[in-house]
Amino acid sequence: MRLMILMFILGINSLLAASGYSQSTKISLKMADTRVEDVLNNIESKSEFFFLFNQKQIDVNRKVSIEAKDEKISDILDELFAGTDVKHQVIDRQIVLTTTSGTETQQQGKKVTGKITDSSGASLPGVSVVVKGTTTGVITDNNGNYTLSNISENATLQFSFVGMKMQEIIIASQTNVNVVLADETIGIEEVVAIGYGTARKKDLTGALIRLNADDKATLPNINAVQTMRGSVAGLRVTDNGKAGSDGSIVIRGNRSITAGNEPLIVLDGIPMVGSKLSDISSNDIESIDILKDASSAAIYGSRATNGVILVTTKRGKNSKPVLSYSGYYGFSDFARTPNLMGPDKYLQLKKDASVFLGGQATPLNPIEQEVLDAGGASSPWDAISQNAPMMNHDLSVAGKTDQVNYYFSGSYADQKSVIMCDQFKRLTLRGNIDIKVNDWLNIGTNTGYTFKDYSGIEANVGNASIMSPFAKYKYDDGQPISVPMGDVLAYNPIFDALWIDNYQITNNLFSNIYANIKLPLEGLTYRLNVANNLRYNESKNFTPTYDRDGSKRTSFASQNWSKGKDFTLENILKYNKTFNKIHNVDATLMYGIESTKNTGMYRSGSLLFSDALGYYGVSLGDVQTASASGSEMKAVSSMARAGYRLMDRYMLNLTIRRDGYSAFGSKNKYGNFPSVGLGWVVSEENFLSDVKWLEFLKLRYSYGKNGNRAISPYSSLSLMDASNYKYVFGDGGVTSVGVSPISMANTNLGWESTLASNIGMDFNLFSGRISGAFEYYNMNTKDLLLSSQIPNMTGYATFTTNVGSVNNKGVEITLNTVNVKTGGFEWATTFTFAKNNNKITDLMDIDGDGKGDDDPSNRRFIGKPMFSYLDYVWDGIWQVGDDMTMDPGAKPGFVKFKDVSGPEGVPDGKIDPLDRQILSSSLPDYTAGVTNNLSYKGITLSVLFYTSQGGKASNTWINPGTNFYARLNQLDLPYWTPENPLKDRPSVGYPNPKGYGFYEDRSFIRLQDLSLSFELPKSFLAKTKLNSMKVFVSGKNLATWTKWNGWDPEHAAGYDPYGAASQSGPIMKSFVVGLNLNF
Amino acid sequence: MKKIIYIILILVAVSTGACKENYLNETPLDKFSPENLLVNKAGFESVIYALHVSARDEEGGNIPAMAVGTDVATSGVGDGRFFNNYKEITPTNGDVNQWWDWAYTKILKNANLIITRAENPDIKWTEAEKNSIVAEAKFFRAYTYNVLVNIYNGVPIVDKEFTEPKYDFVRSSRLEVLKFIESDLDYAVLYLPNVVTDSKKDGRIFKAAAYHLLSEVCISLGKETGTATYYDKSIASATKVIDGSTGQYKLMTSRFGNLARPGDVFSDLFWTGQQNRASGNLETIWALQYEYITPGGGTGNNNHDRWWGPKFEDVTDPTGKKLLVCDSLGRSQGGVRPNNYYFYDIWKDNWNDMRNSKYNIRRTWFWNNTASPTYLRTPVKTVVEGGKVYILKLDGTKSSITVDSVRAFYPQIRKIEGLMPNGPANGRTDNDQYRMRLAETYLLRAEAYFHKGDAVLAASDINIVRARAQAKLVTSAQINLDYILDERARELTVEESRRKTLCRLGILVDRVKKYNMKSKDIEAYQQWWPIPQKAIDANRGAELLQNPGYPGAK
């Protein structure tokens, strides 16, 4: 191992800066016959305290003698000002000195008085009240009161306080000016998580977006991933509609072809390896910061190529404990289902199929005939549906004292999707505690436990999607019918749901413990993070014996246990100091290791002599199997970050990270990831000081390299599998375990890396009425971890290697406007837009000419977007009487393709593979979201529309001939017949001999989120113990407009009704009513 | 404060202590690698087991494409699939891909792994152990190339393990592939063991299997080179199997196995559990092994009942009640429909051939629906009028109900029947499947004699097979290639890779035009399947030539 870098980190530690300083700090002083001012200066130099006072009120020239040994500041001050009317108040490190009179000695001109409070009505001592353009001013007293004299009528008063928005008020004729200062929780002063620390948003040089969970608190987002959906420019969330599912997230386009495009998720500073966003209750989340560009993400090096999502959970905010309840209850239904043939059209389909088959009978199966004769018919969607209630309850207590900050919460979610037996239950418990042990040591923990229950085999939407309207799903005694329409191709979609007893749970204990130590050098701190994530999952199944109408199932029991442990250890040194008031230096060093180990045991038994024990009867089976699995992953990381800021106007950030990862080839385990970021706050420049409407304008540039290691352990090795090659020699013999290689080794397998630049602009105009950000980025991903198709004559169809490159360029616009703000009514709009151009720029060079070559068998083409289709070009439908010599297999009603090319590069009068062209990609052209918030006196209406435009995907479901048209049900779409010679649809049994993909546009517009909430007025609550109360109704996925004929266009999966992809089926719409209470 | 620094130093030391030089090295916990598995005989043997699994997967659940679309069978489905329309056999066709993928990614990969790694001098085994392992691997390699060369014609010869990708495969000629097969088999016959009767070894490859295959391959070599000595080698190879020098084999001539079951000796050969030597069957040279519900037993994967039988559930009696799926019939789908050539032509000279007995071809069906008491247990009868097949009522008059006699109502070859422990609706048995049976060895030797010009000995071998079937004996004057093919059809249909037989003789197209009920417009170039498009596309370093006539061919 190379020499270990000592990890001394310099910098402000945000947690160190928390409360409690004044309580625990003890000071020793010995000064005789000294001016008060010198005593105060001495205290400032010995501690982090600083004093705020008005020299006109406080006599600082008074001589005192004072001696203190390890005394608290308040005791020292009591002594110092004993016998005077000076009062002191300690607010964290800030000490406000006031006199009881709080008035000026000079009594000239106009006198103004007032009281300053915060938004909750509490008085604010220590607020600076200054006459604009002068040095005249006072500090508010203990009760938040101030008095200013000798003020001219045209003066403007500025009210400012740390963490609050500054306000300016013109005096005019007023003599009493009361001011409510608002928290500066949004906007450029906001402090955001940047990975291994925090920063003011105005100091960032990269593209970072913060989502405040509060903004989405009235939406039924059981999973936090739903919070991000449609709200962040450049972040695409795909929902698969399943209860409790995590969906998928892509930030700024697909960089990797096969190694995964999911961003890294970091929970309270620790990367989540084995756990998921569904392990966190949305209500525990304070904020989500999304790092989109290379320089922001580079501190996570090898895993940052796809962007980083930093999730921060809540902490205490008020000294008084706050008890909060939040809950909702509602229902879900299919948001959108593909239309299947109903009874009449289905019967017509049978007739037309018979004609297509030259008169061969296509009778209804007996069971269908029986249902038809009885006058029955049903929709398969009804057959697989269930009532789908959902509810969520969260309870939390939070608060802070000088020594301890705490947040405890528990939540329970219970959700059913409308698909039978698709359910999700979740219990979460969380405790976040920070303890200030003394003036140099802080320790704390973020610990969460999650129990998730996915039990039940959900109805199979794929099987439902081919089901006859005359199917019968259950016998009269309630047992499921194995083949409900009498055709074995169409297995009962609810059979497994009803017949198999399935238990499926996960437990997750995520615990991060840290210690923060202040080192003797000013501004230097050390932090140690130790994080353990323990996962324990169980899956059990029992299938009872079934033997009815020729269908047979032998009894089968199985139990599957798996355990995972993720361990992270990080040493972090930080240094932060401001020199000469204008030079700020912020440096971070990190060294850490990480490991993940997963193990599992599986056992099954078949042919149980009794069904009574269910899956606990696993050992009763005549036939037993057992297997074990295990894998391990390790990583080593070191990182350095340095930031320099001049006059809050110019910023420079440099980071470098070095990562080693075990899954890479033995020759290529380590990678380096440097980045640079520059920022310029243009609006601070003097030449813009006259532009009043321009509040804030910053230009940013960043450039850096990130990595992708999203491959599974052992990917670089030649592996042999022993689980799928068993054989039994002889009758009644025992199992012989065969072993076969499954992958080719690649000792050179290394990082996939992305070099990316980002140009950004943040702006805030007209006092915050218009604000937003504009980003342009250009990302080159190279050395792709590509599972590329190789000639399978080698024995392997694919090979994982570092080859090829992908470019993503794009723009993102985020625009927040306050359109109307008058008389308590406010209408605000957030608009997000993202356009990404994806292009494969290089692939493997096969022919040795030094250039990459297209890979048609994997649908990869240089200069074209990923997921492009190579296929024949649709040219209509062959009609009766057409000359079909160019396509000898064709018949009227078949798809006609264009003769584009031939061996000579020109049309040759023959349809053959040379006529295949690169058609469109399935990636969208752009996505956009618009959120409108209208509020009036506590009533808020929020509406989010989301759209994705462009991209075509293959949907062979729309061709009946591909899908057993004579036996199964089909999408309700017209088809060609001699009597109805359509020009855009093939005949009913078009056998699709060339495997044409049938492409459809995935564009859609969705009314995604709608919420109406009402916050009860404070006066109304005065007699109760409640601090606040909010009621709301909200809905999700309420309407979708699209031309796509498959499942949801967003995932566009499941066009193959028999495939596993059909499990990404319909998405759900939901309605809830909810309540938030604070005590 | 110094204390703090010490603490930090200790913590740092602790955290680095874990970071030894090999911290990031990987050793798979639940997977083998060739390096840690292939160190002794047991390791190599486990790869041999994988070869057996893959051999069983040849059809991969697909239609028996080695039989359908030939002279013996077409498909009952109404559209062009399953070789009803040879124009649908394109370079992206599923069957075309299936056999190619099976050969190269399942069998040849493992066979070559064994053959290449066996040369590692560090392996702890005896020379004899090594030789028998390599011999079995070479047998599988030869078997597979013999499939490839007879459906795609010349293919790339892959003879070693690949540890890195290769993109410039080229096709070898048919002769080169055949000679490669011959050399593998020459090795295999030296080191494979003689057959023994040991229930634990049923299904394994013995010397006779290699000789049987060599006998066939030498006929192909004789045809390809015009060298008659290959026929002598073919005859000699078959003789090694027949004369007992590779262990005892004999045609079964009296009933065996489950005698309570009505039947004859030919039907005994095919009933559940009666293929292995341990059951007393000495005719089996190589049978693919199936076993109910045991891990590795491939339960419910013998698809022959499902593919070959008629879709009788579509047959409706005059009152509208269907024939029902039941235990004795299974649930077949008419995917492979034997041609009239099989059902009628080949028996017409000798209808009483045992292989045409009611125990071996089910020509009479009985109504079995209890909801239809009038017709229950009476035979299904039909009449053809105006090109349509009508169901007859009991009194012999025509009902209005017609039946599809191509897919739903035709005689059933009873080789496919057996116990159905997975339920009749599943339509699958767990019967072991013959790959090589002694009767075929006789017919191969007869064929070699015929090609050599010795009709007398050819007739004599054929008559050994016919005698067991109690069929009329044939005279040498009657022997010609058609007769040999007819005899193979009578004896081996369902078991035989008929497509391979016709292709190796170069007569697929003629026979299909003559006997197949549907694919009469097959063209000459369609004797070979196309090379899969994906193999051509992926092979970017050299041109993998497409077979003539197919899209993309030069």
XYZ file of N, CA and C in Angstrom, chain A residues 636-724:
267
model
N -11.361 1.310 -2.134
C -10.480 2.197 -1.365
C -10.523 3.553 -2.041
N -10.654 4.623 -1.262
C -10.763 5.941 -1.870
C -9.945 6.966 -1.114
N -9.349 7.907 -1.840
C -8.802 9.087 -1.204
C -9.219 10.301 -2.032
N -9.409 11.418 -1.371
C -9.970 12.571 -2.049
C -9.402 13.843 -1.433
N -9.172 14.835 -2.265
C -8.793 16.157 -1.775
C -9.613 17.212 -2.500
N -10.065 18.199 -1.743
C -10.817 19.293 -2.360
C -10.303 20.596 -1.770
N -10.102 21.561 -2.627
C -9.682 22.874 -2.152
C -10.543 23.929 -2.812
N -11.052 24.826 -1.978
C -11.836 25.920 -2.528
C -11.224 27.241 -2.108
N -11.231 28.186 -3.000
C -10.735 29.519 -2.693
C -11.778 30.524 -3.176
N -12.037 31.520 -2.305
C -13.082 32.490 -2.623
C -12.520 33.865 -2.322
N -12.617 34.732 -3.279
C -12.103 36.090 -3.102
C -13.277 37.056 -3.077
N -13.425 37.756 -1.959
C -14.449 38.801 -1.796
C -15.854 38.301 -2.138
N -16.117 37.030 -1.895
C -17.426 36.451 -2.225
C -17.794 36.699 -3.680
N -16.800 36.905 -4.500
C -17.079 37.310 -5.869
C -16.465 36.338 -6.872
N -15.287 35.845 -6.544
C -14.607 34.921 -7.446
C -14.362 33.616 -6.687
N -14.687 32.521 -7.341
C -14.533 31.227 -6.669
C -13.742 30.260 -7.545
N -12.931 29.474 -6.859
C -12.186 28.431 -7.549
C -12.301 27.170 -6.702
N -12.666 26.059 -7.324
C -12.737 24.784 -6.605
C -11.935 23.737 -7.354
N -11.103 23.029 -6.633
C -10.322 21.960 -7.237
C -10.579 20.691 -6.441
N -10.808 19.599 -7.133
C -10.928 18.332 -6.413
C -10.176 17.254 -7.163
N -9.700 16.318 -6.415
C -9.158 15.117 -7.045
C -9.502 13.933 -6.169
N -9.865 12.855 -6.811
C -10.181 11.639 -6.063
C -9.497 10.456 -6.741
N -9.024 9.557 -5.904
C -8.429 8.332 -6.424
C -9.190 7.160 -5.818
N -9.667 6.275 -6.683
C -10.502 5.164 -6.232
C -9.944 3.838 -6.714
N -10.029 2.864 -5.859
C -9.725 1.497 -6.274
C -10.954 0.639 -6.057
N -11.226 -0.272 -6.988
C -12.439 -1.080 -6.899
C -12.124 -2.527 -7.265
N -12.606 -3.420 -6.438
C -12.202 -4.820 -6.581
C -12.712 -5.503 -7.842
N -13.863 -5.059 -8.362
C -14.448 -5.799 -9.491
C -13.712 -5.565 -10.802
N -12.794 -4.612 -10.813
C -12.085 -4.390 -12.066
C -10.951 -5.376 -12.247
N -10.433 -5.422 -13.475
C -9.394 -6.387 -13.818
C -8.137 -6.155 -13.014
N -7.374 -7.210 -12.841
C -6.206 -7.133 -11.963
C -5.213 -6.076 -12.424
N -5.229 -5.717 -13.705
C -4.268 -4.731 -14.191
C -4.816 -3.308 -14.125
N -6.009 -3.144 -13.653
C -6.647 -1.837 -13.803
C -7.569 -1.503 -12.649
N -7.073 -1.669 -11.420
C -8.003 -1.518 -10.288
C -8.234 -0.067 -9.879
N -7.290 0.826 -10.210
C -7.387 2.195 -9.689
C -7.681 3.215 -10.787
N -8.352 4.285 -10.387
C -8.624 5.377 -11.310
C -8.530 6.713 -10.593
N -8.162 7.768 -11.342
C -8.050 9.123 -10.783
C -9.106 10.027 -11.410
N -9.670 10.887 -10.586
C -10.785 11.705 -11.062
C -10.632 13.155 -10.616
N -9.999 13.987 -11.402
C -9.791 15.393 -11.060
C -10.916 16.285 -11.601
N -11.060 17.469 -11.018
C -12.008 18.426 -11.579
C -11.668 19.838 -11.127
N -12.175 20.794 -11.892
C -11.977 22.194 -11.551
C -13.297 22.933 -11.757
N -13.552 23.902 -10.874
C -14.758 24.700 -11.033
C -14.439 26.177 -10.801
N -15.047 27.042 -11.602
C -14.824 28.481 -11.476
C -16.166 29.171 -11.342
N -16.196 30.205 -10.480
C -17.434 30.956 -10.342
C -17.151 32.448 -10.270
N -18.053 33.228 -10.809
C -17.890 34.686 -10.815
C -19.255 35.300 -10.544
N -19.367 35.960 -9.410
C -20.633 36.608 -9.090
C -20.600 37.989 -9.740
N -21.122 38.053 -10.914
C -21.038 39.269 -11.716
C -21.761 40.423 -11.032
N -22.844 40.080 -10.351
C -23.657 41.147 -9.774
C -22.965 41.872 -8.626
N -21.873 41.294 -8.116
C -21.121 41.957 -7.059
C -20.188 43.036 -7.611
N -19.991 43.004 -8.897
C -19.054 43.960 -9.493
C -19.640 45.368 -9.455
N -18.753 46.331 -9.321
C -19.202 47.709 -9.205
C -19.970 48.188 -10.425
N -19.528 47.693 -11.594
C -20.179 48.208 -12.803
C -21.625 47.785 -12.930
N -22.037 46.858 -12.057
C -23.442 46.457 -12.094
C -24.227 46.978 -10.891
N -23.538 47.752 -10.039
C -24.221 48.141 -8.800
C -25.408 49.065 -9.052
N -25.425 49.697 -10.232
C -26.550 50.577 -10.549
C -27.763 49.828 -11.086
N -27.514 48.589 -11.510
C -28.633 47.846 -12.108
C -29.487 47.278 -10.983
N -30.493 48.058 -10.607
C -31.261 47.740 -9.407
C -32.030 46.418 -9.533
N -32.533 46.134 -10.735
C -33.377 44.953 -10.876
C -32.583 43.666 -10.848
N -31.273 43.810 -10.974
C -30.439 42.608 -10.987
C -29.946 42.346 -9.580
N -30.568 41.409 -8.924
C -30.211 41.105 -7.556
C -28.956 40.247 -7.486
N -28.933 39.269 -8.357
C -27.846 38.308 -8.282
C -27.620 37.715 -9.661
N -26.354 37.645 -10.042
C -26.040 36.995 -11.311
C -24.686 36.345 -11.155
N -24.650 35.072 -11.417
C -23.386 34.359 -11.300
C -23.148 33.520 -12.547
N -21.908 33.496 -12.987
C -21.510 32.625 -14.082
C -20.623 31.537 -13.508
N -20.802 30.351 -14.027
C -20.049 29.207 -13.509
C -19.474 28.420 -14.662
N -18.329 27.825 -14.412
C -17.770 26.896 -15.384
C -17.132 25.751 -14.613
N -17.325 24.549 -15.093
C -16.653 23.432 -14.439
C -16.236 22.411 -15.473
N -15.185 21.693 -15.120
C -14.683 20.664 -16.008
C -14.109 19.568 -15.135
N -14.409 18.341 -15.453
C -13.890 17.293 -14.597
C -14.153 15.914 -15.151
N -13.610 14.971 -14.405
C -13.705 13.584 -14.837
C -14.378 12.776 -13.734
N -15.318 11.935 -14.130
C -15.995 11.044 -13.190
C -15.891 9.619 -13.700
N -16.172 8.697 -12.806
C -16.072 7.299 -13.210
C -17.386 6.564 -13.075
N -17.405 5.400 -13.679
C -18.542 4.502 -13.519
C -17.997 3.111 -13.262
N -18.401 2.547 -12.172
C -17.939 1.204 -11.861
C -19.113 0.260 -11.718
N -20.241 0.614 -12.294
C -21.466 -0.155 -12.067
C -21.426 -1.512 -12.751
N -20.516 -2.319 -12.324
C -20.530 -3.709 -12.767
C -20.488 -4.573 -11.530
N -20.962 -5.775 -11.671
C -21.055 -6.616 -10.487
C -19.702 -7.232 -10.174
N -19.533 -7.658 -8.927
C -18.286 -8.301 -8.556
C -17.960 -9.455 -9.507
N -16.702 -9.665 -9.711
C -16.185 -10.783 -10.507
C -16.421 -10.631 -12.006
N -16.803 -9.423 -12.429
C -17.072 -9.229 -13.855
C -15.821 -9.397 -14.710
N -14.650 -9.218 -14.117
C -13.442 -9.292 -14.926
C -12.875 -10.708 -14.980
N -13.523 -11.616 -14.268
C -12.988 -12.973 -14.190
C -13.744 -13.931 -15.098
N -13.095 -15.028 -15.392
C -13.785 -16.096 -16.095
C -14.497 -16.941 -15.053
N -15.806 -16.952 -15.126
C -16.596 -17.621 -14.100
C -17.233 -18.883 -14.650
N -17.443 -19.821 -13.752
C -18.125 -21.045 -14.136
C -19.306 -21.247 -13.205
N -20.433 -21.528 -13.801
C -21.668 -21.646 -13.038
C -21.983 -23.118 -12.775
N -22.357 -23.398 -11.547
C -22.658 -24.786 -11.185
C -24.139 -24.984 -10.897
N -24.947 -23.961 -11.149
C -26.342 -24.100 -10.705
C -27.289 -24.556 -11.804
N -26.924 -24.325 -13.053
C -27.887 -24.600 -14.121
C -27.489 -25.770 -15.016
